[in-house]
mmCIF file with all atom_site columns, C-alpha atoms and ligand atoms in Angstrom:
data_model
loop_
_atom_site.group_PDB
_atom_site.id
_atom_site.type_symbol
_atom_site.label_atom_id
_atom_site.label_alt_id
_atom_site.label_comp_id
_atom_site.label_asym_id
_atom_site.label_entity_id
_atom_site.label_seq_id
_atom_site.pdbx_PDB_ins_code
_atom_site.Cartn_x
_atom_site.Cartn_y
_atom_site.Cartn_z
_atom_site.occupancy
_atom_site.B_iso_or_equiv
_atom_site.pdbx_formal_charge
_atom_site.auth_seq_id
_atom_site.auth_comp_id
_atom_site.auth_asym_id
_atom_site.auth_atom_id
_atom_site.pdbx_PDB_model_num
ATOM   1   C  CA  . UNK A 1 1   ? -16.864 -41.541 -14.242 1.00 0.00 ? 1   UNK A CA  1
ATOM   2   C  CA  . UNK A 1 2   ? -16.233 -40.517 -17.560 1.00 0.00 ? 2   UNK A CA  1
ATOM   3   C  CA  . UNK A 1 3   ? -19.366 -38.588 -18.091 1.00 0.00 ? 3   UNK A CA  1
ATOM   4   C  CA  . UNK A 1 4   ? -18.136 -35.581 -17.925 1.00 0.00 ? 4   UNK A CA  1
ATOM   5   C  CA  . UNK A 1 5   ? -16.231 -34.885 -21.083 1.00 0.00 ? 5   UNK A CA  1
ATOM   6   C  CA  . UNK A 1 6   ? -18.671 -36.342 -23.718 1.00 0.00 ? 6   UNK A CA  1
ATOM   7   C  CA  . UNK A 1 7   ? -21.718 -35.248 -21.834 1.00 0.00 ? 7   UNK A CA  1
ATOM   8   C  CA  . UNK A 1 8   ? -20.425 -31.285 -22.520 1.00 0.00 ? 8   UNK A CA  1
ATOM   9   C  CA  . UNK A 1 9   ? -19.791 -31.961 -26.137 1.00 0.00 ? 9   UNK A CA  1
ATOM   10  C  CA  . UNK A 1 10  ? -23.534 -33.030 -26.460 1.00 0.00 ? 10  UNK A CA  1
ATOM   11  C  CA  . UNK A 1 11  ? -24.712 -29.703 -24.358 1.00 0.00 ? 11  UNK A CA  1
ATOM   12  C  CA  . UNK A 1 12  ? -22.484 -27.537 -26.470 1.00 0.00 ? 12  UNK A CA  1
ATOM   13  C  CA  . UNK A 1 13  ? -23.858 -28.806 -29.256 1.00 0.00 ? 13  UNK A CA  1
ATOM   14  C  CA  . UNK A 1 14  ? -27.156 -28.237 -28.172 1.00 0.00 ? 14  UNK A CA  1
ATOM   15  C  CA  . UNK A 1 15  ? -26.757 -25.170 -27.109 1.00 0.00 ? 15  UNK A CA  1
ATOM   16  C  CA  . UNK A 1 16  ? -23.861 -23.580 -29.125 1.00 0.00 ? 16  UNK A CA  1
ATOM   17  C  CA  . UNK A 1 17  ? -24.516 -20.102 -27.091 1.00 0.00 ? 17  UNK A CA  1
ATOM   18  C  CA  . UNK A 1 18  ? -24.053 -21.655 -23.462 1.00 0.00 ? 18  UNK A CA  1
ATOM   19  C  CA  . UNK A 1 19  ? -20.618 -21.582 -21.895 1.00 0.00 ? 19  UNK A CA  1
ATOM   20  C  CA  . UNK A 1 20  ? -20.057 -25.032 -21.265 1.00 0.00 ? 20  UNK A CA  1
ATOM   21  C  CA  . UNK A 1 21  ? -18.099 -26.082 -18.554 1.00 0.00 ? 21  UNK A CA  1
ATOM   22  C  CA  . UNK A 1 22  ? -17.000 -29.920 -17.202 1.00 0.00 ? 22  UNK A CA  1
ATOM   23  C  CA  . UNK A 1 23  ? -16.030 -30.486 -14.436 1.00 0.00 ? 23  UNK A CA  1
ATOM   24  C  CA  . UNK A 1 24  ? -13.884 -33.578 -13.824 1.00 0.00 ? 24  UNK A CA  1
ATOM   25  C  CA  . UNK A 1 25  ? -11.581 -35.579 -11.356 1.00 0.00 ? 25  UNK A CA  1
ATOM   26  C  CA  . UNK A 1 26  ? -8.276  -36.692 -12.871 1.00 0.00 ? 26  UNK A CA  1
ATOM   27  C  CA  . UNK A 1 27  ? -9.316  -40.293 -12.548 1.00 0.00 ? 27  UNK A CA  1
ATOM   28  C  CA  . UNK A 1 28  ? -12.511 -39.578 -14.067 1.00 0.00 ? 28  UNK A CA  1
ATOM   29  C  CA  . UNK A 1 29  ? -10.589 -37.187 -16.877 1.00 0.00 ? 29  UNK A CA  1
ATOM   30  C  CA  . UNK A 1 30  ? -8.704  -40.012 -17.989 1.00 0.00 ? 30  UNK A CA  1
ATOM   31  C  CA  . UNK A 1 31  ? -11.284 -42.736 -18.746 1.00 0.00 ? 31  UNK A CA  1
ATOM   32  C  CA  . UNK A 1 32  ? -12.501 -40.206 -21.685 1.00 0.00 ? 32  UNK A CA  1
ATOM   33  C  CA  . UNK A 1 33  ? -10.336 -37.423 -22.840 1.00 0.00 ? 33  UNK A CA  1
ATOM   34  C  CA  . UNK A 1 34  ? -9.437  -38.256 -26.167 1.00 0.00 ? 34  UNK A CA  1
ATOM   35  C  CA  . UNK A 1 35  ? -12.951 -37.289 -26.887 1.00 0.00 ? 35  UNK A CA  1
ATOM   36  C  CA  . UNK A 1 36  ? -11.051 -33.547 -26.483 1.00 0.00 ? 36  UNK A CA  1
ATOM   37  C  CA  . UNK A 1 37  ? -9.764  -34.704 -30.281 1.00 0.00 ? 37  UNK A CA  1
ATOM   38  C  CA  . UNK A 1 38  ? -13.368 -34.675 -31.259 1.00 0.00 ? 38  UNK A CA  1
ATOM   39  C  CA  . UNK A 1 39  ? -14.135 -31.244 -29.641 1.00 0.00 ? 39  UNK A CA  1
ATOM   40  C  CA  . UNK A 1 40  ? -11.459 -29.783 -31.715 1.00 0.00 ? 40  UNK A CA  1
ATOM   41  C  CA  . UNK A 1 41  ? -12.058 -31.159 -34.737 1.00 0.00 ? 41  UNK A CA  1
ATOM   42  C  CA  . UNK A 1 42  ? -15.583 -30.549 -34.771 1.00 0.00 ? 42  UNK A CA  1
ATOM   43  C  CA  . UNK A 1 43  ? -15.057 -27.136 -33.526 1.00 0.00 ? 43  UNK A CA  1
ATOM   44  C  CA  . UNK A 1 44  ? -16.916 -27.554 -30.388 1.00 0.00 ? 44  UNK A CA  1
ATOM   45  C  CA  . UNK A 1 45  ? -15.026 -25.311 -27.860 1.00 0.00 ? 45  UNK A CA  1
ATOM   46  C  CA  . UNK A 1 46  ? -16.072 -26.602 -24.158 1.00 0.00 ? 46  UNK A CA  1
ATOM   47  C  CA  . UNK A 1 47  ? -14.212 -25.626 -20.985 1.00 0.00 ? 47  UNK A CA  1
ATOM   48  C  CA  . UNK A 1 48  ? -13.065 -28.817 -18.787 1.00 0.00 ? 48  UNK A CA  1
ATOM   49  C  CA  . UNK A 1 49  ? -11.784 -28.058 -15.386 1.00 0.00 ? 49  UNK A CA  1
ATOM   50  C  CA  . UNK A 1 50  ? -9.774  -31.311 -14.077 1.00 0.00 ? 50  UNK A CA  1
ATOM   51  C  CA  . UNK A 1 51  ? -9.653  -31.504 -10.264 1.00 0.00 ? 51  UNK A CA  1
ATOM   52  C  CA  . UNK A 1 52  ? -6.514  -32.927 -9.848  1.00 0.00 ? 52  UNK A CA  1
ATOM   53  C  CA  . UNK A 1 53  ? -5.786  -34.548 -6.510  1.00 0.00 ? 53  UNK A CA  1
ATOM   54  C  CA  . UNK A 1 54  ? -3.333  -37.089 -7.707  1.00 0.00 ? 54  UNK A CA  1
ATOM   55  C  CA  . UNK A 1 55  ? -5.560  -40.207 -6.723  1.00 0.00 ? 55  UNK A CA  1
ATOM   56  C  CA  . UNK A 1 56  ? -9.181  -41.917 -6.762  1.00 0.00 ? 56  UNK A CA  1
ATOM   57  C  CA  . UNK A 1 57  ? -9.846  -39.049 -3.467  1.00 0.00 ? 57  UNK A CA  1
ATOM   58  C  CA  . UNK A 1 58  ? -13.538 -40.963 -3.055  1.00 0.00 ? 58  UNK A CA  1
ATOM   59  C  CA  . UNK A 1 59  ? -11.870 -44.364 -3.135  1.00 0.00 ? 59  UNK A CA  1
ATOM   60  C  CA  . UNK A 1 60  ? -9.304  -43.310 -1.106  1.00 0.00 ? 60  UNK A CA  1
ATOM   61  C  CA  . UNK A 1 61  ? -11.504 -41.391 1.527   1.00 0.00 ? 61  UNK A CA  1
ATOM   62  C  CA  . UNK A 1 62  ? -13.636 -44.919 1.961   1.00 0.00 ? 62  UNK A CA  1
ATOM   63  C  CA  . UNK A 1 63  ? -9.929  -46.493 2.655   1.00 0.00 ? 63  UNK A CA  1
ATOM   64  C  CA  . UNK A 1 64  ? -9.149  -43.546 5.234   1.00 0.00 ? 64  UNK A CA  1
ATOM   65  C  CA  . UNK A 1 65  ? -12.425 -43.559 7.016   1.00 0.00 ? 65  UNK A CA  1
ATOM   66  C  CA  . UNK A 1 66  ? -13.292 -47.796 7.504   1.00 0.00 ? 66  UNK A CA  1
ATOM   67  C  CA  . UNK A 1 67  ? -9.632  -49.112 6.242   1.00 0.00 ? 67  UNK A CA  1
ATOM   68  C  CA  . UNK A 1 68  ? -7.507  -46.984 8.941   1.00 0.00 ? 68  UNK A CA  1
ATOM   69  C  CA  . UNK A 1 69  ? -5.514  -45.714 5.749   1.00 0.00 ? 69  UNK A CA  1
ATOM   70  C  CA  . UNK A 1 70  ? -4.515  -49.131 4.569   1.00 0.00 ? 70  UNK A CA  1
ATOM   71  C  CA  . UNK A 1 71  ? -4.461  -47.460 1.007   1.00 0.00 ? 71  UNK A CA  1
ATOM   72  C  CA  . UNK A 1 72  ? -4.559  -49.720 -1.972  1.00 0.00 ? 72  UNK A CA  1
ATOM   73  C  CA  . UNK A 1 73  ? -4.819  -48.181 -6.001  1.00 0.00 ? 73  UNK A CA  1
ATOM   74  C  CA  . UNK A 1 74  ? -5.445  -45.339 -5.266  1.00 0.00 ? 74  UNK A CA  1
ATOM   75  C  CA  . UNK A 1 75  ? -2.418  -43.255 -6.255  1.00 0.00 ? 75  UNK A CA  1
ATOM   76  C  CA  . UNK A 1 76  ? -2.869  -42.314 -10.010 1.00 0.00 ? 76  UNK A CA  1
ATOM   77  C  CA  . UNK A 1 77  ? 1.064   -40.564 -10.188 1.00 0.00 ? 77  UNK A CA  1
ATOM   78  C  CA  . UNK A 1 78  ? -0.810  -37.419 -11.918 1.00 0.00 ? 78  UNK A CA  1
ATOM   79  C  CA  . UNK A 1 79  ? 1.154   -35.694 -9.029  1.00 0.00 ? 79  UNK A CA  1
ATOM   80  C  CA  . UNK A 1 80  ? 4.356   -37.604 -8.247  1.00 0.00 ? 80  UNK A CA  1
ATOM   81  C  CA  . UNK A 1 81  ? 5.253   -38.113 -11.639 1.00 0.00 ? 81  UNK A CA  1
ATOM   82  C  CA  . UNK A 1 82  ? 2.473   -36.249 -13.824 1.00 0.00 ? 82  UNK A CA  1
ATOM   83  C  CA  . UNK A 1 83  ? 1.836   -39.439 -15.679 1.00 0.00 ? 83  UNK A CA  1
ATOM   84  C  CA  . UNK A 1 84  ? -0.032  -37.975 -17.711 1.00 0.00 ? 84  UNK A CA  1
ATOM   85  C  CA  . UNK A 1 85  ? 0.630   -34.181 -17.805 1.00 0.00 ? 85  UNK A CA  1
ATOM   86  C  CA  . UNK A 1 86  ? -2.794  -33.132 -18.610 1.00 0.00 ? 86  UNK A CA  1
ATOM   87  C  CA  . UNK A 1 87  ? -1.131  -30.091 -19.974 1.00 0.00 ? 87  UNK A CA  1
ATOM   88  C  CA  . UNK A 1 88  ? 0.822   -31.803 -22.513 1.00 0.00 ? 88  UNK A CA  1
ATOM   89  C  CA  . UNK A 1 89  ? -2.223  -34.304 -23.131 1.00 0.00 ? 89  UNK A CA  1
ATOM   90  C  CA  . UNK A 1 90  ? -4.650  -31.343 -23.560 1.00 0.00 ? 90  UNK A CA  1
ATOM   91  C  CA  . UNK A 1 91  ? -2.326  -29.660 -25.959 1.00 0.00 ? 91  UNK A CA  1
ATOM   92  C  CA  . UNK A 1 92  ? -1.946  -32.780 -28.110 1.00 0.00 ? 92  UNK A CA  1
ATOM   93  C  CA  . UNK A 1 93  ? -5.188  -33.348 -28.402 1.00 0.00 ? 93  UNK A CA  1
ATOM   94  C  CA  . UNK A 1 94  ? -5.442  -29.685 -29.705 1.00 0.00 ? 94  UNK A CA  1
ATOM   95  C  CA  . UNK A 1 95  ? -7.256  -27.871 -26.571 1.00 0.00 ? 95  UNK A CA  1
ATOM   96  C  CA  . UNK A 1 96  ? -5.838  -24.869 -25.235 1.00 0.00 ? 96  UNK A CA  1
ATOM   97  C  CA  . UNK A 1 97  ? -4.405  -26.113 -21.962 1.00 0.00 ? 97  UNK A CA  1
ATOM   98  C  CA  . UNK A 1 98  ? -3.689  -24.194 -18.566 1.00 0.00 ? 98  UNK A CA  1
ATOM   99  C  CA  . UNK A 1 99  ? -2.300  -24.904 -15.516 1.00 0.00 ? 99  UNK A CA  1
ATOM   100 C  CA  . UNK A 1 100 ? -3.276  -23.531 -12.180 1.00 0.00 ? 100 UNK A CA  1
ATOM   101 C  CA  . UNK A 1 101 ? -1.511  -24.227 -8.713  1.00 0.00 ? 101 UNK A CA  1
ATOM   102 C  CA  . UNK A 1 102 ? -1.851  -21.507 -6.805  1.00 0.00 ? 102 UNK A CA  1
ATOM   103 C  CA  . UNK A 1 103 ? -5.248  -20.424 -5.157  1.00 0.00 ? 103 UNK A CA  1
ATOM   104 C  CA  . UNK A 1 104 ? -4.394  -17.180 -5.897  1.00 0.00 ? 104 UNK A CA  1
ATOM   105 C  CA  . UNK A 1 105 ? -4.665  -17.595 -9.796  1.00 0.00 ? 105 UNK A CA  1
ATOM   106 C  CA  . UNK A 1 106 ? -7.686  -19.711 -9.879  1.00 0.00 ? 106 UNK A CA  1
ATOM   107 C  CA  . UNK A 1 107 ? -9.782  -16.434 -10.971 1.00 0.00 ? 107 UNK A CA  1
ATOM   108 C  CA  . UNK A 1 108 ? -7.485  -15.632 -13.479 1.00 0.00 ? 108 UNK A CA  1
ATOM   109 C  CA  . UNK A 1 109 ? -7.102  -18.976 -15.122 1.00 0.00 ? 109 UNK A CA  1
ATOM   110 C  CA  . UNK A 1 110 ? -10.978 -18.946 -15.883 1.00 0.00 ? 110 UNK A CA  1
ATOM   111 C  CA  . UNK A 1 111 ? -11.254 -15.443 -16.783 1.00 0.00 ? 111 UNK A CA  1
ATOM   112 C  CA  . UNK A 1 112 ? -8.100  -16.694 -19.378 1.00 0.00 ? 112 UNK A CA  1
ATOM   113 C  CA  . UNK A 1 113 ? -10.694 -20.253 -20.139 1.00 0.00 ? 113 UNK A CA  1
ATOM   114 C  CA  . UNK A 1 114 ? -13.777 -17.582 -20.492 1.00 0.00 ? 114 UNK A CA  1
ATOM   115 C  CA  . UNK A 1 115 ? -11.990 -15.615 -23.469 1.00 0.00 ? 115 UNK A CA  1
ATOM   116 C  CA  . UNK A 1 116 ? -11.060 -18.696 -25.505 1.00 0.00 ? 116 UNK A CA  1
ATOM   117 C  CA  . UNK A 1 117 ? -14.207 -19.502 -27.569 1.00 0.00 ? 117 UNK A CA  1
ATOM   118 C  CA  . UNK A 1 118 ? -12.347 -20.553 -30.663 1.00 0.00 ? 118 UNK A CA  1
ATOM   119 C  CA  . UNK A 1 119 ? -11.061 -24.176 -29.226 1.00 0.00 ? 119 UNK A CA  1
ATOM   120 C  CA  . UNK A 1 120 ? -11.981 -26.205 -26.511 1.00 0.00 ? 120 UNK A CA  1
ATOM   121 C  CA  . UNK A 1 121 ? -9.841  -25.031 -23.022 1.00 0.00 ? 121 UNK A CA  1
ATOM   122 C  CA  . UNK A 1 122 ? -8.778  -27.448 -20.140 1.00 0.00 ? 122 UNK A CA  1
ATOM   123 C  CA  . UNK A 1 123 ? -7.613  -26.263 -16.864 1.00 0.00 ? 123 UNK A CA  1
ATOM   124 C  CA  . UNK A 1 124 ? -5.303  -28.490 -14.694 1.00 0.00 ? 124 UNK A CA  1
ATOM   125 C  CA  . UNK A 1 125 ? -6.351  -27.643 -11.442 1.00 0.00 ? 125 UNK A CA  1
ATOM   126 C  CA  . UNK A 1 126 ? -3.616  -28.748 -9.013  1.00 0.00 ? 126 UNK A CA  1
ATOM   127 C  CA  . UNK A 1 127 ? -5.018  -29.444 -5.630  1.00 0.00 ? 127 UNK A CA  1
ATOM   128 C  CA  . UNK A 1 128 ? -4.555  -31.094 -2.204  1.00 0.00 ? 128 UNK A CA  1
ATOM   129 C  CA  . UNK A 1 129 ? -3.818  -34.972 -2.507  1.00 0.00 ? 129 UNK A CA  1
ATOM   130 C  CA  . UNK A 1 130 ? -5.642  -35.527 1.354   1.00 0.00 ? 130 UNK A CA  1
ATOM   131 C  CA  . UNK A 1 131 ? -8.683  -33.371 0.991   1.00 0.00 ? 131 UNK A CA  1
ATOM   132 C  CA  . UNK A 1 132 ? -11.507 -35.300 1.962   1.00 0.00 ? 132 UNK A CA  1
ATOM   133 C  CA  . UNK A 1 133 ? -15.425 -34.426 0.716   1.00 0.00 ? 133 UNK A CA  1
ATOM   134 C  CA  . UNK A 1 134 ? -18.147 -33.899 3.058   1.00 0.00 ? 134 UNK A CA  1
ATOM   135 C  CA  . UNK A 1 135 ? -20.772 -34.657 3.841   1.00 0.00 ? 135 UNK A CA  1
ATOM   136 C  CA  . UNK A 1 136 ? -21.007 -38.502 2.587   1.00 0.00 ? 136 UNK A CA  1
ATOM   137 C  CA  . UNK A 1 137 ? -23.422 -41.747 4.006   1.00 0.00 ? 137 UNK A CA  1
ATOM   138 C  CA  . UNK A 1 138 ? -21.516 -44.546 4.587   1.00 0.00 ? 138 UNK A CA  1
ATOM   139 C  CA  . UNK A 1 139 ? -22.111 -47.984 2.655   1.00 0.00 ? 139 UNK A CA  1
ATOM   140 C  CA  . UNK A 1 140 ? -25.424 -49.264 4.070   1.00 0.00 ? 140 UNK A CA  1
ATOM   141 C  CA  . UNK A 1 141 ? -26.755 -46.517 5.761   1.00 0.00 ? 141 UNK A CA  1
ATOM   142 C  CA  . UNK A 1 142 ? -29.621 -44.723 5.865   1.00 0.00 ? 142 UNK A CA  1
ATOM   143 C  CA  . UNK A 1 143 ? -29.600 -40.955 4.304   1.00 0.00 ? 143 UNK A CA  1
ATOM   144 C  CA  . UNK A 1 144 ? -30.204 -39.780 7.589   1.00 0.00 ? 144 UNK A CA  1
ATOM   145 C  CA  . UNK A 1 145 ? -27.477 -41.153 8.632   1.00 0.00 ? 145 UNK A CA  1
ATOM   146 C  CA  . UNK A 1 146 ? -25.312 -38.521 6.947   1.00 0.00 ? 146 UNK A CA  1
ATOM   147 C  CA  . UNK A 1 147 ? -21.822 -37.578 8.426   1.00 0.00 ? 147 UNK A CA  1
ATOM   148 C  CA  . UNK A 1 148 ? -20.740 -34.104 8.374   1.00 0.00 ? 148 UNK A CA  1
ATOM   149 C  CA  . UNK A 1 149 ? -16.960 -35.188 9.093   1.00 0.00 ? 149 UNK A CA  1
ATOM   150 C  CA  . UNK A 1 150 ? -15.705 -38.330 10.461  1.00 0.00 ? 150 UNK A CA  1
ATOM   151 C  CA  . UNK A 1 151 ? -18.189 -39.645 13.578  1.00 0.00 ? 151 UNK A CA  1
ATOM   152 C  CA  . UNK A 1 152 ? -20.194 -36.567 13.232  1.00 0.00 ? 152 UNK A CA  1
ATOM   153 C  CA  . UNK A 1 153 ? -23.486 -36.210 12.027  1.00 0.00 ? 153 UNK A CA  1
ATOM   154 C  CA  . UNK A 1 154 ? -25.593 -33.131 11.893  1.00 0.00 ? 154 UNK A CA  1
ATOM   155 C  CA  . UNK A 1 155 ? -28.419 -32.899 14.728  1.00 0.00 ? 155 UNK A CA  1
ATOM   156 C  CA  . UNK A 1 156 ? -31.692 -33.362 13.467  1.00 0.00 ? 156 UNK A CA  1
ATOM   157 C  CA  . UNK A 1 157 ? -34.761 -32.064 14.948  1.00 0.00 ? 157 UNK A CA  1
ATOM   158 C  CA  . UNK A 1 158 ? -36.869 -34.708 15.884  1.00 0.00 ? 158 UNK A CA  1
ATOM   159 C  CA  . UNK A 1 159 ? -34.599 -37.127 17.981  1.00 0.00 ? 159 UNK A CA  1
ATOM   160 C  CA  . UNK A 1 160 ? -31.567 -37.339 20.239  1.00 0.00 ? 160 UNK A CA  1
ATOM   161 C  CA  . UNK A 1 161 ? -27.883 -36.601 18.850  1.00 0.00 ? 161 UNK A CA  1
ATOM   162 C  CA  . UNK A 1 162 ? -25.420 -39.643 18.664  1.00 0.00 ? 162 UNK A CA  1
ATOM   163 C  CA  . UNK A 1 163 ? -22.817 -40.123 17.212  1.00 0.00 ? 163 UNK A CA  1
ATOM   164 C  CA  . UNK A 1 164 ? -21.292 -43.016 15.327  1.00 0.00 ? 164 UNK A CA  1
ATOM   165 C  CA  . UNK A 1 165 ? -18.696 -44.289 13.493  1.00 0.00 ? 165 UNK A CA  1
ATOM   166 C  CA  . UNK A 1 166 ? -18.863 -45.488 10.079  1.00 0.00 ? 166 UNK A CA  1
ATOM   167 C  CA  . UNK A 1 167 ? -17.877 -49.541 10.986  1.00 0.00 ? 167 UNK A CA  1
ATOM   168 C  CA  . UNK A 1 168 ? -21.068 -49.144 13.646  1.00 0.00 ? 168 UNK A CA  1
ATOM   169 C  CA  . UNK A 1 169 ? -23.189 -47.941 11.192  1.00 0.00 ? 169 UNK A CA  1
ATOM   170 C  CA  . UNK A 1 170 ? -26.603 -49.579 11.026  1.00 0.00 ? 170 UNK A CA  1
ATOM   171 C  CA  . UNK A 1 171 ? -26.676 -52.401 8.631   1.00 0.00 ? 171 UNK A CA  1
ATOM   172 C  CA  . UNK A 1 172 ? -29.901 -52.365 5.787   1.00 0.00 ? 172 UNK A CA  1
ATOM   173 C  CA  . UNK A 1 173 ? -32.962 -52.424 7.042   1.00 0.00 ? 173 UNK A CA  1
ATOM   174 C  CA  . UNK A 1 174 ? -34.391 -56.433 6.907   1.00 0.00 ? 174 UNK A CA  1
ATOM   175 C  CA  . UNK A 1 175 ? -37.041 -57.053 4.429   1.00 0.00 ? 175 UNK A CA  1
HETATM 176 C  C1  . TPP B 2 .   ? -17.298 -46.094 -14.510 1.00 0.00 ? 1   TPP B C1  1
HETATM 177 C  C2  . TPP B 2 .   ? -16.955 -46.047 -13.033 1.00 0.00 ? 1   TPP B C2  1
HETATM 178 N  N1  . TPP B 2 .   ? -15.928 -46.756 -12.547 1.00 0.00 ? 1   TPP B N1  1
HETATM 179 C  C3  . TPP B 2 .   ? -15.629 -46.723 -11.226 1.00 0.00 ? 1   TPP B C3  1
HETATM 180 C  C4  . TPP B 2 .   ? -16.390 -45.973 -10.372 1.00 0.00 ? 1   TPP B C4  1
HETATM 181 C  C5  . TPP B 2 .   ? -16.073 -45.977 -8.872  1.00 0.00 ? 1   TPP B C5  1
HETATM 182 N  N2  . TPP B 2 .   ? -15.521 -44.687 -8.497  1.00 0.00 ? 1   TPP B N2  1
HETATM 183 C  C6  . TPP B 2 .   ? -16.283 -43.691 -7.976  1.00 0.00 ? 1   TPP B C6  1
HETATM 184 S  S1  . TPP B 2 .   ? -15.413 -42.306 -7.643  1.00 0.00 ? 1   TPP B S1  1
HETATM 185 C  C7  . TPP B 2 .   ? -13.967 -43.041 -8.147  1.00 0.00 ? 1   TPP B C7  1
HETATM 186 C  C8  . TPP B 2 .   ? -12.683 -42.269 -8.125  1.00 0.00 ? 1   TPP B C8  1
HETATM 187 C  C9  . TPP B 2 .   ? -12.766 -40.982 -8.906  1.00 0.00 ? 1   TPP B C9  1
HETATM 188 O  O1  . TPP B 2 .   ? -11.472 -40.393 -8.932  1.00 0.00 ? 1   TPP B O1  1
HETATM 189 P  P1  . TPP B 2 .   ? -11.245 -38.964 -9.513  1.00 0.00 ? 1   TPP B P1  1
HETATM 190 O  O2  . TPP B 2 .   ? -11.892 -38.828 -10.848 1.00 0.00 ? 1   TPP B O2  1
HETATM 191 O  O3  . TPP B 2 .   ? -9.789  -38.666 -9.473  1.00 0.00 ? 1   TPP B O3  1
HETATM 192 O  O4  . TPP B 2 .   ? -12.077 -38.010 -8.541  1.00 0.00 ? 1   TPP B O4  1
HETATM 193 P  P2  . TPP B 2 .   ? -11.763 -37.644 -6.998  1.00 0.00 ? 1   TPP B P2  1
HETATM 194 O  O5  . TPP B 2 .   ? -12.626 -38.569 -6.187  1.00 0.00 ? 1   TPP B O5  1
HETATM 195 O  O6  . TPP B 2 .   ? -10.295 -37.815 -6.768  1.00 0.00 ? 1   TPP B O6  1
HETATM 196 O  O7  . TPP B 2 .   ? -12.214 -36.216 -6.911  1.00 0.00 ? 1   TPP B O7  1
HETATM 197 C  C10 . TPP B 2 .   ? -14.195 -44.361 -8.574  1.00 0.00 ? 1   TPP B C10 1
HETATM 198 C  C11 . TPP B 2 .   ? -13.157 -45.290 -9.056  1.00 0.00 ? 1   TPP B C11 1
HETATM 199 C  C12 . TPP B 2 .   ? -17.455 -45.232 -10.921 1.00 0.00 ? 1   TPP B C12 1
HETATM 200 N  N3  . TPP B 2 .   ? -18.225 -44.436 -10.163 1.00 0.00 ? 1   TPP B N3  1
HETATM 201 N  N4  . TPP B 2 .   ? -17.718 -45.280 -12.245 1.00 0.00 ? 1   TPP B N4  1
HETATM 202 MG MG1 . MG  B 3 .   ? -8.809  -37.477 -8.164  1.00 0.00 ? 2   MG  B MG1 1
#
């Protein structure tokens, strides 16, 4: 978390002719941004797209899947209340900054990012707050022990299909 931001400055500036792009949660956004201030003073014009789900979604999804929901911190208000409006906070810090909420516009929005190579760009992309990412391995648990959606795993070849939830997964293997 926080990676993403400063780790694109470095690659632009290594390789001024790349397109740069990061790509960033809004939790993760926030932990670094105001390096954006450094990208356009230095003249280092990187794309960032922010997937913005309005909470910690991975922290949230481990809640969902072994916590029955019992959500706790996880709401960041960069939906409810657009604390911060990544817009406004883009702009400040002297990006060009775009909004997209519609699915319909996302191709447009980069083509607009693409022709901007004169300041860095950020793209609020305003998504689904309950989308959940698959596959994942639970806590614990082996990688072949991957889930493909909640209690489902993938068949693999070599051995019989079960399925299992998360809270049975197998603990570590003992030393
Ligand atoms: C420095 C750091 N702090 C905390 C974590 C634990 N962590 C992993 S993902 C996550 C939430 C990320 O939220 P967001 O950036 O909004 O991405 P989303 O999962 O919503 O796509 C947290 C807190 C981490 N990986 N790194
Ligand atoms: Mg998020």
């Amino acid at each position: 978390m926080g990676y993403a931001v400063p780790a694109a400055l470095g690659a632009k500036i290594a390789a001024p002719e790349r397109e740069v792009w990061a790509i960033d949660g809004d939790g993760c956004f926030q932990m670094t941004n105001q390096e954006l201030a450094t990208a356009a003073i230095e003249g280092v014009p990187i794309k960032v797209a922010v997937i913005n789900n309005g909470n910690l979604g991975m922290v949230k999804q481990l809640q969902a899947i072994h916590y029955d929901g019992r959500y706790s911190s996880i709401d960041l208000a960069t939906h409810s209340r657009r604390i911060p409006d990544f817009v406004k906070l883009a702009d400040a810090l002297g990006c060009v900054a775009l909004r997209c909420e519609r699915e319909d516009d996302v191709e447009s929005v980069i083509a607009q990012a693409r022709a901007i190579n004169d300041r860095p760009v950020v793209i609020d992309f305003v998504v689904s707050d309950d989308a959940l990412v698959w596959p994942m391995i639970a806590a614990g648990a082996s990688n072949d022990q991957i889930m493909a959606a909640k209690n489902i795993r993938p068949l693999f070849d070599d051995e019989d299909a079960t399925e299992y939830g998360p809270m049975q997964a197998p603990a570590a293997t003992e030393e």
